[in-house]
CSV table of C-alpha atoms in Angstrom, one decimal:
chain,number,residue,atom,x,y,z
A,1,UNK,CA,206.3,123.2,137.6
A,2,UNK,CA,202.6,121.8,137.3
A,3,UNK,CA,200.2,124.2,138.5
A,4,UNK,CA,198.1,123.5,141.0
A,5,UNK,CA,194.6,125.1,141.9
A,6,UNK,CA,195.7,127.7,144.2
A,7,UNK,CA,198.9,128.6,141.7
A,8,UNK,CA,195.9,128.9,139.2
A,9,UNK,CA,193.9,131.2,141.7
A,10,UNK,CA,196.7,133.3,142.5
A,11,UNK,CA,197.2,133.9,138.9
A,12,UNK,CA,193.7,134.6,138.4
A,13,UNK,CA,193.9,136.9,141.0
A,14,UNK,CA,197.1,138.8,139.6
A,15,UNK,CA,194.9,139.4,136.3
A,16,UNK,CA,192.2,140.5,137.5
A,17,UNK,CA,194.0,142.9,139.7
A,18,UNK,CA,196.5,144.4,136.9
A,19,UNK,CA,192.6,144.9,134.7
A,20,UNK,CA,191.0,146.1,137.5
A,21,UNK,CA,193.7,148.9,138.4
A,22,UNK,CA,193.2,149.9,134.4
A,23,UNK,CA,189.5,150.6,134.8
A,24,UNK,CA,188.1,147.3,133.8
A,25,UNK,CA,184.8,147.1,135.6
A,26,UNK,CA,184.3,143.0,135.2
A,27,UNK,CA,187.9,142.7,136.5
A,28,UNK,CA,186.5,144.5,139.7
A,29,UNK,CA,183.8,142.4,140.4
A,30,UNK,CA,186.1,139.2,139.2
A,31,UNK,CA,188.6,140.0,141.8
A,32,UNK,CA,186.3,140.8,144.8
A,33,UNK,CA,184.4,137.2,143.6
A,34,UNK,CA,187.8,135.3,144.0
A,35,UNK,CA,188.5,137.5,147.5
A,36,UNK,CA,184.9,136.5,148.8
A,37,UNK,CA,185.3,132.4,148.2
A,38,UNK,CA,189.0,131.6,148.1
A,39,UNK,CA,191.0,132.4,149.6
A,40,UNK,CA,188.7,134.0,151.7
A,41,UNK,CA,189.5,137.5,152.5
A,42,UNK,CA,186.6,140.0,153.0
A,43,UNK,CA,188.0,143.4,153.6
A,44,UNK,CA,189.8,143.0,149.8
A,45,UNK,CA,186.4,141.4,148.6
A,46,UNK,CA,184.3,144.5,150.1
A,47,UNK,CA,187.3,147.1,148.6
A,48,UNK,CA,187.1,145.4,144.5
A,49,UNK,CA,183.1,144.6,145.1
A,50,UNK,CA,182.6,148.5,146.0
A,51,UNK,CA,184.8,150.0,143.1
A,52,UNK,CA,182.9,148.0,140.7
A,53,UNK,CA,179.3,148.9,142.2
A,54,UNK,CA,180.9,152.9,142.2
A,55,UNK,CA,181.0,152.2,138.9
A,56,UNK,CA,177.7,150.6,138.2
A,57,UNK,CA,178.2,147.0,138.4
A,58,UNK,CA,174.9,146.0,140.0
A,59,UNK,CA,176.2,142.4,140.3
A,60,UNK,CA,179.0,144.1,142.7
A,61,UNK,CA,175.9,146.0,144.7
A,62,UNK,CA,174.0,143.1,145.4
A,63,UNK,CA,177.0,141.3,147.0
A,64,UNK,CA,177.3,144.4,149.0
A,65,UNK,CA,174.2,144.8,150.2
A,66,UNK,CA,173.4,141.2,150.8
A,67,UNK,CA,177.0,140.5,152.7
A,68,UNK,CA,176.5,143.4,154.9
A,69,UNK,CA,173.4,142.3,156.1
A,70,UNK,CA,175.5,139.2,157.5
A,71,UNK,CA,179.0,142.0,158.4
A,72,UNK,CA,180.9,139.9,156.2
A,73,UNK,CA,183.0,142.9,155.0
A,74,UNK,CA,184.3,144.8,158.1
A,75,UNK,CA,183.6,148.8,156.5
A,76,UNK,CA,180.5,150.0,155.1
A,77,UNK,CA,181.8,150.6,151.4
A,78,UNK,CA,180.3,154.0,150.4
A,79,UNK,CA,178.6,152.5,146.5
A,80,UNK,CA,175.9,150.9,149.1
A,81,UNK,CA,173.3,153.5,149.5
């Protein structure tokens, strides 16, 4: 079938994922990016965003720090200090 932007999202998604869960830092912060604008879903934002900043992605740490000022994610991941 064609693909359509949110076919192309969720495939995004699935990549990112399947890198992320072999260690790939930029995969981390790629997946919580798509989480955090669409579709929107913060608590799986907030879980790739702080397993890339554990792992030094200081990209990942801003978003963390400047989303919780807001309580965008609903945890305080433990990579904000």
């Amino acid at each position: 079938g064609k693909e359509t932007p949110a076919s192309a999202q969720w495939a995004a998604i699935y990549w990112y994922e399947k890198a992320a869960n072999q260690g790939s830092v930029y995969a981390m912060y790629r997946a919580g990016y798509i989480y955090y604008s669409e579709p929107i879903d913060y608590n799986k934002a907030g879980q790739w965003f702080s397993l890339a900043a554990e792992k030094g992605d200081k990209d990942a740490e801003e978003v963390l720090r400047n989303n919780l000022r807001y309580n965008r994610f609903t945890k305080k991941w433990d990579a904000v200090r």
